[in-house]
Amino acid sequence: MRKVEKDLSVIPQSLYDDSTKNGKKTNRKRKILMCLTSRYKKAYDECYKWSDIQDELSRIYHNKCVYCEEKITRVNATNLSGKEEISHTVEHYRPKSKYGWLAFSWDNLLWCCKRCTDNKDDKFDIENIKVNYSKSFDLKIHRSTKLYNRLERPKMVHPELEDVMDKLIFDTKGNISSHDDRVQYTIKCCELDRTYLNGKRKKIYDRFFKKLEDAIAQNNQELINSILLKFKEDSENMDNEFIAFRIWVLNWIVKNFT
């Protein structure tokens, strides 16, 4: 989980008021009003799942999950029962089941793996009173999150607005935790400490440390420097998985071996 930069002035065409797709208008404002007078309807999903929205989110997030940082495949897989499984989804920071008018807001849309989305579900505890829709929202439909966060003080971390790297705690087995209540809440809600992810992070550490250990045993300083430099470069390459963990590993090595 690392901070991601999103340009709120560059909004996918499909999120504009009168965008069209296959001859149909999204009628976003009309659907927002319908969300206020009735429960959110799954039929509205098409308005935030069109390809231009997914393509831009995938680019911004380097095609990795906003929360767990695992790579997301855009091609749906088939499980053992023959049923197609969706590996990615457009996630809402504030759940559309509770904040229906934010279903099509650019600053409320995140790129997320299916597992983290299912785990997060509609969990969204806040410390203050919940905000409600007001007409003024129409003027800042894609820029409301910062204001809402100040008013509500949500427990869920928003990776586009917050840098929590220094609040993440890892160990050499790939486990993740935090002493910060909000970060720990996010870890728990998304189950970022699930065994599968811990195992993938541990493999990164094990492979790196094995190479480093062998180079140290050979007393080969040039090789040691090369291994450290390569891992540092990998940690700076945003296309790689688990950047937050890689940076922790580097800091841990420096702290314990230099």
Tab-separated table of C-alpha atoms in Angstrom:
chain	number	residue	atom	x	y	z
A	1	MET	CA	0.000	0.000	0.000
A	2	ARG	CA	1.726	3.105	-1.260
A	3	LYS	CA	0.683	6.617	-2.219
A	4	VAL	CA	-0.519	6.945	-5.797
A	5	GLU	CA	-0.801	10.192	-7.741
A	6	LYS	CA	-4.021	10.780	-9.693
A	7	ASP	CA	-4.574	13.906	-11.765
A	8	LEU	CA	-8.152	14.962	-10.984
A	9	SER	CA	-8.124	17.347	-13.919
A	10	VAL	CA	-7.792	14.419	-16.344
A	11	ILE	CA	-11.140	12.665	-16.158
A	12	PRO	CA	-12.107	9.732	-18.409
A	13	GLN	CA	-14.672	10.743	-21.007
A	14	SER	CA	-17.161	8.146	-19.781
A	15	LEU	CA	-17.535	10.013	-16.487
A	16	TYR	CA	-18.711	13.232	-18.128
A	17	ASP	CA	-22.391	14.161	-17.812
A	18	ASP	CA	-23.470	13.354	-21.356
A	19	SER	CA	-20.942	10.771	-22.476
A	20	THR	CA	-22.159	8.136	-24.900
A	21	LYS	CA	-21.330	4.473	-25.294
A	22	ASN	CA	-22.806	2.348	-28.061
A	23	GLY	CA	-25.324	5.106	-28.710
A	24	LYS	CA	-26.446	5.292	-25.069
A	25	LYS	CA	-25.976	8.289	-22.816
A	26	THR	CA	-24.549	7.656	-19.366
A	27	ASN	CA	-26.903	10.300	-17.930
A	28	ARG	CA	-24.696	10.369	-14.873
A	29	LYS	CA	-26.514	13.189	-13.081
A	30	ARG	CA	-29.839	11.442	-13.564
A	31	LYS	CA	-28.459	8.215	-12.103
A	32	ILE	CA	-27.035	10.140	-9.132
A	33	LEU	CA	-30.482	11.514	-8.394
A	34	MET	CA	-31.960	8.034	-8.731
A	35	CYS	CA	-29.382	6.746	-6.242
A	36	LEU	CA	-30.635	9.348	-3.754
A	37	THR	CA	-34.260	8.280	-4.037
A	38	SER	CA	-33.745	4.511	-4.149
A	39	ARG	CA	-31.128	1.854	-3.497
A	40	TYR	CA	-28.096	1.723	-5.796
A	41	LYS	CA	-28.849	-0.565	-8.717
A	42	LYS	CA	-26.297	-2.966	-10.182
A	43	ALA	CA	-27.401	-1.866	-13.653
A	44	TYR	CA	-25.646	1.449	-12.955
A	45	ASP	CA	-22.273	-0.331	-12.763
A	46	GLU	CA	-21.689	0.076	-16.490
A	47	CYS	CA	-21.242	3.820	-15.964
A	48	TYR	CA	-18.003	3.397	-14.017
A	49	LYS	CA	-16.688	0.189	-15.618
A	50	TRP	CA	-16.216	1.303	-19.208
A	51	SER	CA	-12.856	0.606	-20.783
A	52	ASP	CA	-11.518	4.186	-20.747
A	53	ILE	CA	-12.024	4.336	-16.974
A	54	GLN	CA	-10.396	0.950	-16.401
A	55	ASP	CA	-7.516	1.759	-18.763
A	56	GLU	CA	-6.723	5.023	-16.961
A	57	LEU	CA	-6.932	3.460	-13.503
A	58	SER	CA	-4.729	0.585	-14.621
A	59	ARG	CA	-2.150	3.065	-15.951
A	60	ILE	CA	-2.181	5.193	-12.793
A	61	TYR	CA	-1.773	2.169	-10.533
A	62	HIS	CA	0.756	0.408	-12.793
A	63	ASN	CA	-1.869	-2.318	-13.065
A	64	LYS	CA	-1.509	-3.226	-9.391
A	65	CYS	CA	-4.075	-3.407	-6.626
A	66	VAL	CA	-4.346	-0.144	-4.687
A	67	TYR	CA	-4.231	-2.018	-1.371
A	68	CYS	CA	-2.205	-5.235	-1.641
A	69	GLU	CA	0.065	-4.162	-4.567
A	70	GLU	CA	-0.324	-7.472	-6.365
A	71	LYS	CA	-0.310	-7.375	-10.161
A	72	ILE	CA	-3.761	-7.512	-11.718
A	73	THR	CA	-4.427	-9.491	-14.869
A	74	ARG	CA	-6.922	-7.865	-17.228
A	75	VAL	CA	-7.833	-11.267	-18.677
A	76	ASN	CA	-10.446	-13.131	-16.675
A	77	ALA	CA	-9.444	-16.624	-15.601
A	78	THR	CA	-11.464	-19.832	-15.357
A	79	ASN	CA	-11.500	-21.736	-12.081
A	80	LEU	CA	-11.567	-25.508	-11.602
A	81	SER	CA	-15.364	-25.611	-11.790
A	82	GLY	CA	-15.252	-23.948	-15.197
A	83	LYS	CA	-16.695	-20.676	-13.923
A	84	GLU	CA	-15.077	-17.448	-15.098
A	85	GLU	CA	-13.408	-15.457	-12.317
A	86	ILE	CA	-12.884	-11.702	-12.544
A	87	SER	CA	-9.400	-10.757	-11.326
A	88	HIS	CA	-9.876	-6.980	-11.232
A	89	THR	CA	-12.528	-4.432	-10.459
A	90	VAL	CA	-13.125	-0.710	-10.131
A	91	GLU	CA	-13.430	-0.201	-6.395
A	92	HIS	CA	-15.177	2.644	-4.569
A	93	TYR	CA	-13.281	4.179	-1.667
A	94	ARG	CA	-16.598	5.209	-0.125
A	95	PRO	CA	-18.972	2.275	-0.747
A	96	LYS	CA	-21.660	2.975	-3.319
A	97	SER	CA	-24.120	1.114	-1.098
A	98	LYS	CA	-23.775	3.923	1.468
A	99	TYR	CA	-22.763	6.839	-0.767
A	100	GLY	CA	-24.666	6.194	-3.985
A	101	TRP	CA	-24.082	9.705	-5.338
A	102	LEU	CA	-20.311	9.023	-5.354
A	103	ALA	CA	-20.601	5.958	-7.596
A	104	PHE	CA	-19.336	7.901	-10.634
A	105	SER	CA	-16.889	10.293	-8.941
A	106	TRP	CA	-13.331	10.079	-10.287
A	107	ASP	CA	-11.690	10.700	-6.886
A	108	ASN	CA	-13.750	7.864	-5.366
A	109	LEU	CA	-12.709	5.223	-7.923
A	110	LEU	CA	-9.735	2.947	-7.245
A	111	TRP	CA	-8.071	0.055	-9.092
A	112	CYS	CA	-8.330	-3.062	-6.977
A	113	CYS	CA	-7.950	-6.815	-7.145
A	114	LYS	CA	-11.117	-8.855	-6.733
A	115	ARG	CA	-9.977	-10.397	-3.445
A	116	CYS	CA	-9.315	-7.060	-1.716
A	117	THR	CA	-12.597	-5.672	-3.069
A	118	ASP	CA	-14.550	-8.638	-1.719
A	119	ASN	CA	-12.819	-8.357	1.650
A	120	LYS	CA	-13.351	-4.601	1.916
A	121	ASP	CA	-16.974	-4.874	0.789
A	122	ASP	CA	-18.906	-1.930	2.280
A	123	LYS	CA	-16.766	-1.564	5.409
A	124	PHE	CA	-16.231	2.137	6.044
A	125	ASP	CA	-16.161	3.179	9.692
A	126	ILE	CA	-15.941	6.896	10.432
A	127	GLU	CA	-15.213	8.847	13.613
A	128	ASN	CA	-17.586	11.738	12.934
A	129	ILE	CA	-21.090	12.120	11.498
A	130	LYS	CA	-21.746	10.742	7.995
A	131	VAL	CA	-22.016	13.325	5.228
A	132	ASN	CA	-25.148	13.542	3.099
A	133	TYR	CA	-25.725	14.647	-0.454
A	134	SER	CA	-26.140	18.365	-1.102
A	135	LYS	CA	-26.657	20.312	-4.331
A	136	SER	CA	-23.224	21.902	-3.963
A	137	PHE	CA	-21.776	18.453	-4.661
A	138	ASP	CA	-22.743	18.836	-8.334
A	139	LEU	CA	-20.030	21.484	-8.693
A	140	LYS	CA	-17.274	19.273	-7.302
A	141	ILE	CA	-18.420	15.805	-8.223
A	142	HIS	CA	-14.866	14.606	-8.937
A	143	ARG	CA	-13.170	16.476	-6.066
A	144	SER	CA	-15.169	15.796	-2.929
A	145	THR	CA	-13.048	13.197	-1.123
A	146	LYS	CA	-10.682	15.574	0.690
A	147	LEU	CA	-13.580	17.599	2.091
A	148	TYR	CA	-15.569	14.520	3.050
A	149	ASN	CA	-12.513	13.038	4.779
A	150	ARG	CA	-12.056	16.182	6.869
A	151	LEU	CA	-15.702	16.065	7.898
A	152	GLU	CA	-16.065	12.332	8.527
A	153	ARG	CA	-12.540	11.290	9.540
A	154	PRO	CA	-12.759	7.790	8.000
A	155	LYS	CA	-10.726	4.914	9.365
A	156	MET	CA	-10.005	3.559	5.888
A	157	VAL	CA	-6.805	4.859	4.289
A	158	HIS	CA	-7.133	6.530	0.873
A	159	PRO	CA	-3.864	5.725	-0.980
A	160	GLU	CA	-4.311	8.630	-3.395
A	161	LEU	CA	-4.332	11.129	-0.541
A	162	GLU	CA	-2.104	9.580	2.111
A	163	ASP	CA	1.437	8.276	2.316
A	164	VAL	CA	1.495	5.590	5.015
A	165	MET	CA	4.734	3.846	4.033
A	166	ASP	CA	6.423	4.779	7.307
A	167	LYS	CA	3.475	3.327	9.241
A	168	LEU	CA	3.670	-0.137	7.687
A	169	ILE	CA	5.421	-2.879	9.642
A	170	PHE	CA	6.707	-5.998	7.879
A	171	ASP	CA	8.875	-8.929	8.892
A	172	THR	CA	11.073	-11.311	6.934
A	173	LYS	CA	8.179	-13.776	6.633
A	174	GLY	CA	6.177	-11.236	4.666
A	175	ASN	CA	3.688	-10.476	7.425
A	176	ILE	CA	2.226	-6.964	7.541
A	177	SER	CA	0.851	-4.901	10.434
A	178	SER	CA	0.889	-1.379	11.850
A	179	HIS	CA	0.793	0.488	15.134
A	180	ASP	CA	-1.361	3.126	13.446
A	181	ASP	CA	-5.066	2.478	14.057
A	182	ARG	CA	-6.220	3.584	10.612
A	183	VAL	CA	-3.563	1.637	8.744
A	184	GLN	CA	-4.298	-1.449	10.832
A	185	TYR	CA	-8.023	-1.005	10.145
A	186	THR	CA	-7.304	-0.970	6.398
A	187	ILE	CA	-5.044	-4.026	6.674
A	188	LYS	CA	-7.757	-5.893	8.555
A	189	CYS	CA	-10.642	-4.863	6.280
A	190	CYS	CA	-8.807	-5.836	3.090
A	191	GLU	CA	-7.062	-8.806	4.738
A	192	LEU	CA	-3.673	-7.644	3.492
A	193	ASP	CA	-2.062	-10.143	5.865
A	194	ARG	CA	-3.656	-13.124	4.135
A	195	THR	CA	-1.393	-16.161	3.835
A	196	TYR	CA	-1.129	-16.007	0.049
A	197	LEU	CA	0.204	-12.430	0.051
A	198	ASN	CA	2.536	-13.074	2.980
A	199	GLY	CA	3.983	-15.992	1.030
A	200	LYS	CA	4.604	-13.901	-2.096
A	201	ARG	CA	6.327	-11.187	-0.069
A	202	LYS	CA	8.426	-13.788	1.761
A	203	LYS	CA	9.656	-15.209	-1.572
A	204	ILE	CA	10.937	-11.768	-2.572
A	205	TYR	CA	12.916	-11.538	0.665
A	206	ASP	CA	14.185	-15.139	0.544
A	207	ARG	CA	15.491	-14.852	-3.027
A	208	PHE	CA	17.176	-11.541	-2.351
A	209	PHE	CA	18.736	-12.593	0.959
A	210	LYS	CA	19.985	-15.920	-0.464
A	211	LYS	CA	21.879	-14.062	-3.204
A	212	LEU	CA	23.234	-11.565	-0.696
A	213	GLU	CA	24.225	-14.307	1.751
A	214	ASP	CA	26.142	-16.210	-0.957
A	215	ALA	CA	27.983	-13.058	-2.013
A	216	ILE	CA	28.916	-12.321	1.600
A	217	ALA	CA	30.170	-15.903	2.039
A	218	GLN	CA	32.389	-15.363	-1.017
A	219	ASN	CA	33.595	-12.079	0.462
A	220	ASN	CA	32.824	-10.567	-2.941
A	221	GLN	CA	32.145	-6.884	-2.299
A	222	GLU	CA	31.589	-6.105	-5.962
A	223	LEU	CA	28.888	-8.780	-6.177
A	224	ILE	CA	27.330	-7.578	-2.915
A	225	ASN	CA	27.108	-4.046	-4.255
A	226	SER	CA	25.630	-5.308	-7.522
A	227	ILE	CA	22.927	-7.311	-5.714
A	228	LEU	CA	22.029	-4.362	-3.469
A	229	LEU	CA	21.907	-1.981	-6.427
A	230	LYS	CA	19.674	-4.336	-8.437
A	231	PHE	CA	17.251	-4.735	-5.531
A	232	LYS	CA	17.196	-0.973	-5.008
A	233	GLU	CA	16.391	-0.448	-8.692
A	234	ASP	CA	13.627	-3.049	-8.473
A	235	SER	CA	12.248	-1.215	-5.444
A	236	GLU	CA	12.064	2.002	-7.446
A	237	ASN	CA	10.364	0.406	-10.424
A	238	MET	CA	6.672	1.064	-9.840
A	239	ASP	CA	5.723	-1.720	-12.250
A	240	ASN	CA	6.952	-4.294	-9.729
A	241	GLU	CA	4.750	-5.809	-7.066
A	242	PHE	CA	5.003	-5.020	-3.342
A	243	ILE	CA	7.053	-1.833	-3.509
A	244	ALA	CA	6.298	-0.995	0.134
A	245	PHE	CA	7.699	-4.362	1.230
A	246	ARG	CA	10.776	-4.075	-0.994
A	247	ILE	CA	11.609	-0.692	0.523
A	248	TRP	CA	11.174	-2.145	4.017
A	249	VAL	CA	13.590	-4.979	3.126
A	250	LEU	CA	16.217	-2.495	1.969
A	251	ASN	CA	15.881	-0.438	5.138
A	252	TRP	CA	16.007	-3.601	7.240
A	253	ILE	CA	19.209	-4.761	5.524
A	254	VAL	CA	20.856	-1.371	6.015
A	255	LYS	CA	19.835	-1.311	9.685
A	256	ASN	CA	20.994	-4.823	10.485
A	257	PHE	CA	24.020	-5.370	8.242
A	258	THR	CA	25.774	-2.015	7.878
